[in-house]
mmCIF file of C-alpha atoms in Angstrom:
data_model
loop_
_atom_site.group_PDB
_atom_site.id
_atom_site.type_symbol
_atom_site.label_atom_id
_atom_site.label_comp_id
_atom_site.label_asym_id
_atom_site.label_seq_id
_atom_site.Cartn_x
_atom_site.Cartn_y
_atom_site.Cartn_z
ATOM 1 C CA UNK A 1 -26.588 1.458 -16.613
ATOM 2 C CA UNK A 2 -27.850 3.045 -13.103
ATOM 3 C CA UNK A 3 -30.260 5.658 -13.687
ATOM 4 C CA UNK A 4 -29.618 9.333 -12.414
ATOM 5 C CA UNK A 5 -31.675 10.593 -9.769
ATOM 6 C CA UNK A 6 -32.752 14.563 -9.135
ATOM 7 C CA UNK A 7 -31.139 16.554 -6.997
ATOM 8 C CA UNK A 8 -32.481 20.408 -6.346
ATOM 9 C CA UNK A 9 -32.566 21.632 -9.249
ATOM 10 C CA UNK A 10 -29.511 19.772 -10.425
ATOM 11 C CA UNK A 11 -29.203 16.034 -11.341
ATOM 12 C CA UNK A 12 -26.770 13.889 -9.218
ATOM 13 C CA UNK A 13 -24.514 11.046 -11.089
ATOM 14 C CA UNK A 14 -25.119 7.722 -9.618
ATOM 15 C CA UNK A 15 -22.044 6.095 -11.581
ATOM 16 C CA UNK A 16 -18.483 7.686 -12.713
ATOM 17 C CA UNK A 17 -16.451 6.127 -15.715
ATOM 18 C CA UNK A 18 -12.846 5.026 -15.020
ATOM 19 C CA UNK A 19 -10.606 6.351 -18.271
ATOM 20 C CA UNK A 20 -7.983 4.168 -16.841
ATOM 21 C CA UNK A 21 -4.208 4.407 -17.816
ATOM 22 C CA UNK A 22 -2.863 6.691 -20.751
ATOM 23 C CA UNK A 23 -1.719 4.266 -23.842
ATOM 24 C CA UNK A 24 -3.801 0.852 -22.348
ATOM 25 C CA UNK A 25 -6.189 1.169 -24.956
ATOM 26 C CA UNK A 26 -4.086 0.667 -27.667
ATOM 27 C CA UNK A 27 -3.158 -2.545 -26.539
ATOM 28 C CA UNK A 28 -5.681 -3.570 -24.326
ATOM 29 C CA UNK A 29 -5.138 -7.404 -24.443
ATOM 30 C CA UNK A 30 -1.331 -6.996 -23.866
ATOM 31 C CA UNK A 31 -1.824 -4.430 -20.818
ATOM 32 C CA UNK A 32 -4.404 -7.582 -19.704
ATOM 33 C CA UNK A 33 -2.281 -9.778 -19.576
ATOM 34 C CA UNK A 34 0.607 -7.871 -17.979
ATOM 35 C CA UNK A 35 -1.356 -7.146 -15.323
ATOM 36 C CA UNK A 36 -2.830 -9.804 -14.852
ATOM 37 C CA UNK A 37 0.901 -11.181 -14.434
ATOM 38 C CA UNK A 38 1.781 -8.572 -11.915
ATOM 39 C CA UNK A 39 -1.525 -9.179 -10.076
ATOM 40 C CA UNK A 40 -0.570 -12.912 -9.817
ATOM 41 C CA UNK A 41 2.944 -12.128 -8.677
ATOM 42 C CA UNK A 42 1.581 -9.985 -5.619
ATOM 43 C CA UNK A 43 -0.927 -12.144 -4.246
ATOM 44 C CA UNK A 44 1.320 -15.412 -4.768
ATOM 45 C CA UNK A 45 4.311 -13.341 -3.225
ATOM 46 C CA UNK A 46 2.835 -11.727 -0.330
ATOM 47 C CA UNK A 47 0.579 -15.150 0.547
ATOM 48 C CA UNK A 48 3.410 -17.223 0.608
ATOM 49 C CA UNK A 49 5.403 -14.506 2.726
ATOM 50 C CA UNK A 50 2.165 -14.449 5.168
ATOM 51 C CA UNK A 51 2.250 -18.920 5.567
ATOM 52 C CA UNK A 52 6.064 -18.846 5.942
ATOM 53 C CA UNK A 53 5.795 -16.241 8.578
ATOM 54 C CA UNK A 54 3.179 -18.049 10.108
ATOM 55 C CA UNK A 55 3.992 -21.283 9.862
ATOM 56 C CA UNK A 56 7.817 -21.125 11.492
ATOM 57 C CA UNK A 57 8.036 -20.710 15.404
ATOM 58 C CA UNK A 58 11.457 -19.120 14.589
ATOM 59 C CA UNK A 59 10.172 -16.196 12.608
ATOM 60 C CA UNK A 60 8.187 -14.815 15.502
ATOM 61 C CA UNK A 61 10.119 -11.676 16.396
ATOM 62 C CA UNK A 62 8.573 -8.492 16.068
ATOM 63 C CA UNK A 63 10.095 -7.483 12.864
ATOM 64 C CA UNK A 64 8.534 -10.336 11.047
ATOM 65 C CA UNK A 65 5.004 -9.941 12.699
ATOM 66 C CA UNK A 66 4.746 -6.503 11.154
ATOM 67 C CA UNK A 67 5.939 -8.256 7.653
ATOM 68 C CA UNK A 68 2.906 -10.307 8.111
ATOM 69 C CA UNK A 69 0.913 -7.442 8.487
ATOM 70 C CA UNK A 70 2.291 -5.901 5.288
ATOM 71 C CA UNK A 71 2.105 -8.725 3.303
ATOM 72 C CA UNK A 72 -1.515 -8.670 3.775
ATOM 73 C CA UNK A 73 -1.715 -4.863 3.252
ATOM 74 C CA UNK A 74 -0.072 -5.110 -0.061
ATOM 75 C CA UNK A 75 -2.241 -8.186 -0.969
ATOM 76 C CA UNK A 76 -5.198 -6.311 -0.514
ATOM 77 C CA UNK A 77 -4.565 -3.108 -1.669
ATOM 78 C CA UNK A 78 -3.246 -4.392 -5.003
ATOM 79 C CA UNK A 79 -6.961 -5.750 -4.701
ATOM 80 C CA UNK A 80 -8.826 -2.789 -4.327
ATOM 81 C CA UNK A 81 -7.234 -1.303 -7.932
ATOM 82 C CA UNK A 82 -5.956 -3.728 -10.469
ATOM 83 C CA UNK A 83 -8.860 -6.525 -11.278
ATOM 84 C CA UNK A 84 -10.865 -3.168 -11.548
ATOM 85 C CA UNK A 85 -8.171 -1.638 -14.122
ATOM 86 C CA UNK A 86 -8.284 -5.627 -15.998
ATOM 87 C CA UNK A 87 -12.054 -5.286 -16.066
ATOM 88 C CA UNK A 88 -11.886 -1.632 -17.947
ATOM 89 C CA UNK A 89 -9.292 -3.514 -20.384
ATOM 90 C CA UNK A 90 -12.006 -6.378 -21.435
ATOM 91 C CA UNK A 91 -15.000 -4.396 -22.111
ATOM 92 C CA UNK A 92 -16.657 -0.819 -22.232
ATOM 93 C CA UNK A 93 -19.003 -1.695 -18.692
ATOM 94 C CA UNK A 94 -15.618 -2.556 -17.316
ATOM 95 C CA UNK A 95 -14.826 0.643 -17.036
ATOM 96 C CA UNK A 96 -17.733 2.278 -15.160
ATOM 97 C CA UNK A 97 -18.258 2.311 -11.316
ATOM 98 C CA UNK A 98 -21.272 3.409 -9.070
ATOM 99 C CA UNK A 99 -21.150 6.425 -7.516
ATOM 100 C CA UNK A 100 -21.040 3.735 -3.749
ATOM 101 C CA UNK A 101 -18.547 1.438 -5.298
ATOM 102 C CA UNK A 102 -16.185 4.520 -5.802
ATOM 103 C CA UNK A 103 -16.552 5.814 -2.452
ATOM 104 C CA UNK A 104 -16.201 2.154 -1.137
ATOM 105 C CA UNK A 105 -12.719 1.768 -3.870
ATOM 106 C CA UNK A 106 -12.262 5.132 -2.113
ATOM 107 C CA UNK A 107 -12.081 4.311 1.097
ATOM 108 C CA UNK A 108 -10.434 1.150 1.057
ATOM 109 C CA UNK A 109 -7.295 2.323 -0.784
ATOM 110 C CA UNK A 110 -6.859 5.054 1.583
ATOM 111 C CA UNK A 111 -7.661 3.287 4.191
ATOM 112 C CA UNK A 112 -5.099 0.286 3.354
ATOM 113 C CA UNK A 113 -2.257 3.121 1.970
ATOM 114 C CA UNK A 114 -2.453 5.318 5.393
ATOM 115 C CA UNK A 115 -2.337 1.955 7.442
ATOM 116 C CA UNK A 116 1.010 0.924 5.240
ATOM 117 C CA UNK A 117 2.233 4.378 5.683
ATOM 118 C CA UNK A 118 1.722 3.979 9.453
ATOM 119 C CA UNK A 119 2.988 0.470 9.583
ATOM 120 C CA UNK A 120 6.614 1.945 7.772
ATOM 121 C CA UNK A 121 6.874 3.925 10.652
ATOM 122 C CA UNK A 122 6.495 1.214 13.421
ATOM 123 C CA UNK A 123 8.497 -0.707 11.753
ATOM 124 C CA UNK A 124 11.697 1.384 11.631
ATOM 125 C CA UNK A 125 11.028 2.482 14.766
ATOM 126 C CA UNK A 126 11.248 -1.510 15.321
ATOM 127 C CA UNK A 127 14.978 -1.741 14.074
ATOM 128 C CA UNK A 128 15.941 1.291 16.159
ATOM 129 C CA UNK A 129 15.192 -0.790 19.370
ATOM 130 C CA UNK A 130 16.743 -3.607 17.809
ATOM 131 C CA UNK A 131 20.127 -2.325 16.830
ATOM 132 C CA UNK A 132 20.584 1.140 18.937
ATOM 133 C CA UNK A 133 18.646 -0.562 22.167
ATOM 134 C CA UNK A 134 19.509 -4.270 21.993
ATOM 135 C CA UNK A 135 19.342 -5.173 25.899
ATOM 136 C CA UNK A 136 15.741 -3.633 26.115
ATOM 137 C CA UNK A 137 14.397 -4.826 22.914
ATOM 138 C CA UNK A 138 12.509 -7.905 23.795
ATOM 139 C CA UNK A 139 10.898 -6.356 27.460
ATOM 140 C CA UNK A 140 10.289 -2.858 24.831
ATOM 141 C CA UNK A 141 8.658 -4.684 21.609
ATOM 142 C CA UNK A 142 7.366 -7.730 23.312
ATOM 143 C CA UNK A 143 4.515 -9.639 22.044
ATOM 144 C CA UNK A 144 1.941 -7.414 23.171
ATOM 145 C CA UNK A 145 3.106 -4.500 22.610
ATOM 146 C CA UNK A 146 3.383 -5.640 18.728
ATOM 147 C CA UNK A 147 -0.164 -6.542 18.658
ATOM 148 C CA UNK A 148 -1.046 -2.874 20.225
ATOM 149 C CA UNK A 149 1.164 -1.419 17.811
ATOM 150 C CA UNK A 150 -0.051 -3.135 14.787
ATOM 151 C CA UNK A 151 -3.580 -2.299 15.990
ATOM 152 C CA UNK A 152 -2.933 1.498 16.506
ATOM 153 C CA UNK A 153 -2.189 1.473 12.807
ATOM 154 C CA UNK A 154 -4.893 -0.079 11.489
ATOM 155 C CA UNK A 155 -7.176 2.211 13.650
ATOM 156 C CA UNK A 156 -5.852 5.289 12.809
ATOM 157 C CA UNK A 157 -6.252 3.912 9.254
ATOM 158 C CA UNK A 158 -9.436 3.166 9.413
ATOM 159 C CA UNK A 159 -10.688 6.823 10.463
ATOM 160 C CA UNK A 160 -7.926 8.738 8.306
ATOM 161 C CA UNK A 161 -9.886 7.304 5.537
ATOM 162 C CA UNK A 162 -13.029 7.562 6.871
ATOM 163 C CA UNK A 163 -12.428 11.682 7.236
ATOM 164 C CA UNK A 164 -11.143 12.194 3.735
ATOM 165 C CA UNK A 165 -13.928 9.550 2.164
ATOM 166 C CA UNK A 166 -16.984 11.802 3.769
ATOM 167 C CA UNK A 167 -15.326 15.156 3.247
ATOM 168 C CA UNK A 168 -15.173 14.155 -0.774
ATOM 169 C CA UNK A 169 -18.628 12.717 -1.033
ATOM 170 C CA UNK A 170 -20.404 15.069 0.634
ATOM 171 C CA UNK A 171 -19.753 17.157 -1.756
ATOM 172 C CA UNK A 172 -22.403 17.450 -4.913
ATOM 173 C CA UNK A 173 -21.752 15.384 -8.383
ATOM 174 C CA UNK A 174 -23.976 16.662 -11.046
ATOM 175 C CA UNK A 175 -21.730 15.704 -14.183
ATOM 176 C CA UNK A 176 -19.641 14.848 -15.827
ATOM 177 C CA UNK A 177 -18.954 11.156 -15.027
ATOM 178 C CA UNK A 178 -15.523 10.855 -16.685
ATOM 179 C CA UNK A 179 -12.546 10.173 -14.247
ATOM 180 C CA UNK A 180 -9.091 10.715 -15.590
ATOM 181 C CA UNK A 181 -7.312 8.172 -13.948
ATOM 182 C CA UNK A 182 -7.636 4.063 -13.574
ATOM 183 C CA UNK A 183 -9.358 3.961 -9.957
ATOM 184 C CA UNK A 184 -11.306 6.587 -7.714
ATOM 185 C CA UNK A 185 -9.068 8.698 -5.620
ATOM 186 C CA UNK A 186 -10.027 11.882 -3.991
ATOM 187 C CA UNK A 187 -8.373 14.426 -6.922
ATOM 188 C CA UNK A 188 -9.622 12.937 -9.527
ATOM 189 C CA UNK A 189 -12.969 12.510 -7.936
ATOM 190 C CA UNK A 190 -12.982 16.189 -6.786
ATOM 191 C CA UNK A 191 -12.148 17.442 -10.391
ATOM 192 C CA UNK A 192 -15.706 16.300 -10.904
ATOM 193 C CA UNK A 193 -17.419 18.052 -8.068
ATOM 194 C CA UNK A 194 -20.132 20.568 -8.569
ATOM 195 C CA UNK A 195 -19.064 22.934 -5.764
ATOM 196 C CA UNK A 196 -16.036 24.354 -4.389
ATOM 197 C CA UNK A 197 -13.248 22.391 -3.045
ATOM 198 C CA UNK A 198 -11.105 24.330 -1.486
ATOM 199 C CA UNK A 199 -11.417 23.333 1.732
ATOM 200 C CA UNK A 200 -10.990 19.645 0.523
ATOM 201 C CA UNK A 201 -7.950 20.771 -1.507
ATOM 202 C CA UNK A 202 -6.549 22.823 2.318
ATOM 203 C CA UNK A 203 -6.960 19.282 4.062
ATOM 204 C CA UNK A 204 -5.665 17.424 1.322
ATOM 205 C CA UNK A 205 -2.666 19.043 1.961
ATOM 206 C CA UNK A 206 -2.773 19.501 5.465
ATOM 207 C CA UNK A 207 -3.502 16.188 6.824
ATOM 208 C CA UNK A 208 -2.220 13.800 4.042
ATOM 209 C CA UNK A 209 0.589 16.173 3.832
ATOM 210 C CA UNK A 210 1.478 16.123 7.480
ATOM 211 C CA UNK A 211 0.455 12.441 7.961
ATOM 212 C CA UNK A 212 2.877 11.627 5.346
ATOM 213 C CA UNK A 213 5.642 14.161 6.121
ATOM 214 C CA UNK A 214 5.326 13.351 9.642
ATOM 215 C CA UNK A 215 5.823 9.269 9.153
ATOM 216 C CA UNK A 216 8.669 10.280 6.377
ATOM 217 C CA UNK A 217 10.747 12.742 9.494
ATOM 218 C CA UNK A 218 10.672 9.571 11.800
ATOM 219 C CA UNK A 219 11.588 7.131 9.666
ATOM 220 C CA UNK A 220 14.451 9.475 8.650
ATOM 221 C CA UNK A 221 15.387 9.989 12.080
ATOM 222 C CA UNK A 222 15.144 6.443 13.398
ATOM 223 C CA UNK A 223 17.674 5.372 10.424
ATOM 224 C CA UNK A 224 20.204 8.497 11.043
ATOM 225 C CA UNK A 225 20.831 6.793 14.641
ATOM 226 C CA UNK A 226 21.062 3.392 13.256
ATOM 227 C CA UNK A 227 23.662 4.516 10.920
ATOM 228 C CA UNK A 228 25.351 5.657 13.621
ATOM 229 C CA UNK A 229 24.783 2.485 15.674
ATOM 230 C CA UNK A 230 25.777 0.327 12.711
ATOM 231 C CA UNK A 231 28.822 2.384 11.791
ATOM 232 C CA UNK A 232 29.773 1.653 15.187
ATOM 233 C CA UNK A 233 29.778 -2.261 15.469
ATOM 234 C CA UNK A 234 33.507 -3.926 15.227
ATOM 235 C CA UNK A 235 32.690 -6.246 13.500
ATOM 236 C CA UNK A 236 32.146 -6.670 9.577
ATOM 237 C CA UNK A 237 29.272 -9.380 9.635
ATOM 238 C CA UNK A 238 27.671 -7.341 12.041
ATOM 239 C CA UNK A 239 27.238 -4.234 10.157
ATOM 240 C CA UNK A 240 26.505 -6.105 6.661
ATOM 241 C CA UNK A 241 24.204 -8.326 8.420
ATOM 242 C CA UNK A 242 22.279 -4.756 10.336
ATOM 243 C CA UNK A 243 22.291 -3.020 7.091
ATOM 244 C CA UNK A 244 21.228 -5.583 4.874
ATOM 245 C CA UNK A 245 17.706 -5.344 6.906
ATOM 246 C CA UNK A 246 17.539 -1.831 6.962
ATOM 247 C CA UNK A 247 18.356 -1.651 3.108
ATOM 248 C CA UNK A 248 15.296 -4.106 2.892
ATOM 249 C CA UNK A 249 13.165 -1.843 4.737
ATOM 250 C CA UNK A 250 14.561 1.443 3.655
ATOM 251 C CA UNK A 251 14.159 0.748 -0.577
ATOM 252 C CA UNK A 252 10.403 -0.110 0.247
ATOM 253 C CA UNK A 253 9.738 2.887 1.785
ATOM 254 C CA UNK A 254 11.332 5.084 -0.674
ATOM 255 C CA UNK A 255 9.433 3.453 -3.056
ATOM 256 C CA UNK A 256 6.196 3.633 -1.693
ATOM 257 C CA UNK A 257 6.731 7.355 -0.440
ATOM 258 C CA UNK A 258 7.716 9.101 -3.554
ATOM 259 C CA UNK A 259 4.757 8.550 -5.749
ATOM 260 C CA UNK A 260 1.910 10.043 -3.661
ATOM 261 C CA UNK A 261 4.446 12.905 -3.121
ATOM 262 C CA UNK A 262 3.730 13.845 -6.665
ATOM 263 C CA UNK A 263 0.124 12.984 -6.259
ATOM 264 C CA UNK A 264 -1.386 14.627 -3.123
ATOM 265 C CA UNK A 265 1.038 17.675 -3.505
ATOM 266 C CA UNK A 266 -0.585 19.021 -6.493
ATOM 267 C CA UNK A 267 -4.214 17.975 -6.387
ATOM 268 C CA UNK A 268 -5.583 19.694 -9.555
ATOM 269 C CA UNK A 269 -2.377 18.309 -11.407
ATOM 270 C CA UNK A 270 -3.723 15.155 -11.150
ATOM 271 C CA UNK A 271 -5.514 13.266 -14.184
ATOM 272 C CA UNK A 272 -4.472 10.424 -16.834
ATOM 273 C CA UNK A 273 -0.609 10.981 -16.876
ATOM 274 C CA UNK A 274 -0.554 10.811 -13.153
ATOM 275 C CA UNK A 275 -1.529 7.462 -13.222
ATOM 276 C CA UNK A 276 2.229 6.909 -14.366
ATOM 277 C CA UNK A 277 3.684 7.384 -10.727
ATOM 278 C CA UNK A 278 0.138 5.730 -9.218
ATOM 279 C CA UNK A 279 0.862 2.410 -10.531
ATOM 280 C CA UNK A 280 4.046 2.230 -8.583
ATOM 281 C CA UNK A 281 2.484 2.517 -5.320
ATOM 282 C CA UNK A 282 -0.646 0.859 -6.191
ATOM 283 C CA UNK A 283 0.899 -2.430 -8.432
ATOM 284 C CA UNK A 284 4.871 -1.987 -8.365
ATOM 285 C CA UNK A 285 5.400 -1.638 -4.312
ATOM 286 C CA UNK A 286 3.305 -4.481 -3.670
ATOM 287 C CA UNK A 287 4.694 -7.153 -6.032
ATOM 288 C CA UNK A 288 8.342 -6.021 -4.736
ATOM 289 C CA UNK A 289 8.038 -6.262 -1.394
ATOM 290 C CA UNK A 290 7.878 -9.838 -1.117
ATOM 291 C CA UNK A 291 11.261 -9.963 -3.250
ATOM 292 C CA UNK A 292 12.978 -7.371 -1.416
ATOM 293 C CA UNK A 293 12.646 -9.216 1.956
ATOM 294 C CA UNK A 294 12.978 -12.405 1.452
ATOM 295 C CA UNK A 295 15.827 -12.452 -0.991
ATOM 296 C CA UNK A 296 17.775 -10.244 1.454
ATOM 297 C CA UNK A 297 17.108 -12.638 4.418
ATOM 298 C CA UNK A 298 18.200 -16.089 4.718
ATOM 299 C CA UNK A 299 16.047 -17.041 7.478
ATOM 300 C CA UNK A 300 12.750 -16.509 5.274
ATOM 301 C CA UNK A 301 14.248 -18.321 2.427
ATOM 302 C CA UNK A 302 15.287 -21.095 4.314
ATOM 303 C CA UNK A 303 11.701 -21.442 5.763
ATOM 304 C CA UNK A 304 9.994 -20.695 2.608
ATOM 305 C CA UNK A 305 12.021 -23.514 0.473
ATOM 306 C CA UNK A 306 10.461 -25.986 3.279
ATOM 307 C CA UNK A 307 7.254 -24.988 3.029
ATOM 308 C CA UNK A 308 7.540 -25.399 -0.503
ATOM 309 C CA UNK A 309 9.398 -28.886 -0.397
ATOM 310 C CA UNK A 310 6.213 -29.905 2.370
ATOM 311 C CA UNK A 311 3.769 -28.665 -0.280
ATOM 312 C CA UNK A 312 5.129 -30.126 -3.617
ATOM 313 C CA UNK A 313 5.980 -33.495 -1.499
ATOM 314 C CA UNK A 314 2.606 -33.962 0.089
ATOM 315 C CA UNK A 315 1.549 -33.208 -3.849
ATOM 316 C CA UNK A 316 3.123 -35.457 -5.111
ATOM 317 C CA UNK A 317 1.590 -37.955 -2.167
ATOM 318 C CA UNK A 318 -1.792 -36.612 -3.014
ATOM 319 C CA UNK A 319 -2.147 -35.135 0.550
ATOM 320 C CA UNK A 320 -3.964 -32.110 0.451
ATOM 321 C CA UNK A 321 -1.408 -29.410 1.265
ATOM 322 C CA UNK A 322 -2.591 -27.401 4.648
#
């Protein structure tokens, strides 16, 4: 157990314990294994999404260079939170964190979560171009302007998180150590703070709010003129074929965007029962996504069945699969 050091005239925490999800205690060994499951699902799903994507020549338009990059994002941020909730299920030490592993767990869910949020946006700004601007699309969202784009994102991530991850840790921790929630995120850290955190609570809202709000308003907007766009085609195959990878795109975001809605909103409303709407963001979102894309598009299924006839066959030959 790390030792507490002295701060003036106060003592600083040097670890914080995770309380995890309401009701997991009870059955501890079932909630293991569940998610432990859902863990499994993820990282199988969105791997296999990232080698089929990578592996075809023919799935190298823009839209599914940014599912690569989300695949990976959802991968890793179901990463940073459930072997951490698994180890809290298994034993009592499972459960406690250092005071630098939480502002590391911190930082890389919010770094990861504001990167997806960002990468939501470029992406339905993608299928504008590519249904309302069809001539222009490949000179507009050509291959390096994807990379820049997917970049941008990841940047802005990086120091969206790095703001909100200094601005909560600056702040003094003299007790108690308790968290009331299954991971460290910055309301239930800031519950804990020995000082006032109103100014954390003002930016909370403020950038968060108008991060998300802002991302939300243009992914509204790009979809009200493909709508439009769709609604005009002649054809029938045309408009079932446009919406069905908008739908796709459009259920993932509503999933992902409610949640935190309900989080960041109300930060002193947050504790164990808000760990409810959490684990859809944080464990649901990611182990969906790879279902809701590829069993909505042909193309990726018809790739992903070879790669998985190539890997069971060279199996079965007892070649090493690549």
């Amino acid at each position: 157990m790390a030792v507490e050091t002295e701060y003036p005239n106060q003592t600083m925490v040097s670890y914080f314990f995770l309380e995890g999800l309401m009701y997991t205690a009870e059955h501890p060994a079932l909630f293991f294994l569940l998610f432990l499951l859902i863990y499994s699902i993820t990282v199988t799903g969105n791997l296999l999404i990232l080698i089929t994507v990578g592996s075809d020549p023919h799935l190298c338009s823009p839209m599914y260079h940014f599912l690569g990059h989300l695949s990976f994002l959802d991968a890793c941020l179901s990463t940073v939170t459930v072997p951490k909730v698994m180890a809290g299920l298994l034993t009592l030490d499972g459960k406690m964190i250092s005071f630098e592993g939480c502002a590391v767990q911190l930082y890389c869910f919010h770094f990861l979560a504001s990167t997806e949020c960002f990468l939501y946006t470029i992406m339905a700004y993608d299928r504008y171009l590519a249904i309302c601007q069809p001539l222009q699309y490949p000179v507009s969202m050509n291959r390096q302007m994807c990379s820049g784009l997917a970049g941008i994102t990841w940047a802005i991530g990086a120091v969206h998180s790095a703001i909100h991850t200094s601005l909560t840790f600056h702040l003094l921790y003299c007790g108690p150590h308790h968290i009331a929630y299954f991971f460290c995120d910055i309301p239930s850290v800031l519950r804990l703070a020995c000082a006032d955190t109103t100014i954390n609570e003002i930016v909370i809202l403020a950038n968060i709010g108008i991060v998300a709000a802002g991302c939300l308003i243009l992914i509204v907007i790009s979809y009200a003129f493909i709508v439009a766009a769709v609604l005009g085609i002649h054809t029938a195959k045309g408009r079932q074929r446009a919406f069905s990878t908008c739908t796709a795109h459009l259920t993932v975001v509503l999933l992902y965007y409610m949640p935190p809605v309900c989080i960041y909103l109300k930060p002193r409303s947050s504790g164990a029962g808000a760990g409810a709407p959490a684990v859809f963001y944080t464990m649901v979102t990611p182990m969906l996504n790879p279902f809701i894309y590829t069993l909505r598009n042909k193309e990726v299924k018809q790739t992903l069945r070879k790669v998985l006839c190539q890997g069971s066959q060279k199996s079965l030959a007892g070649i090493p699969a690549p």
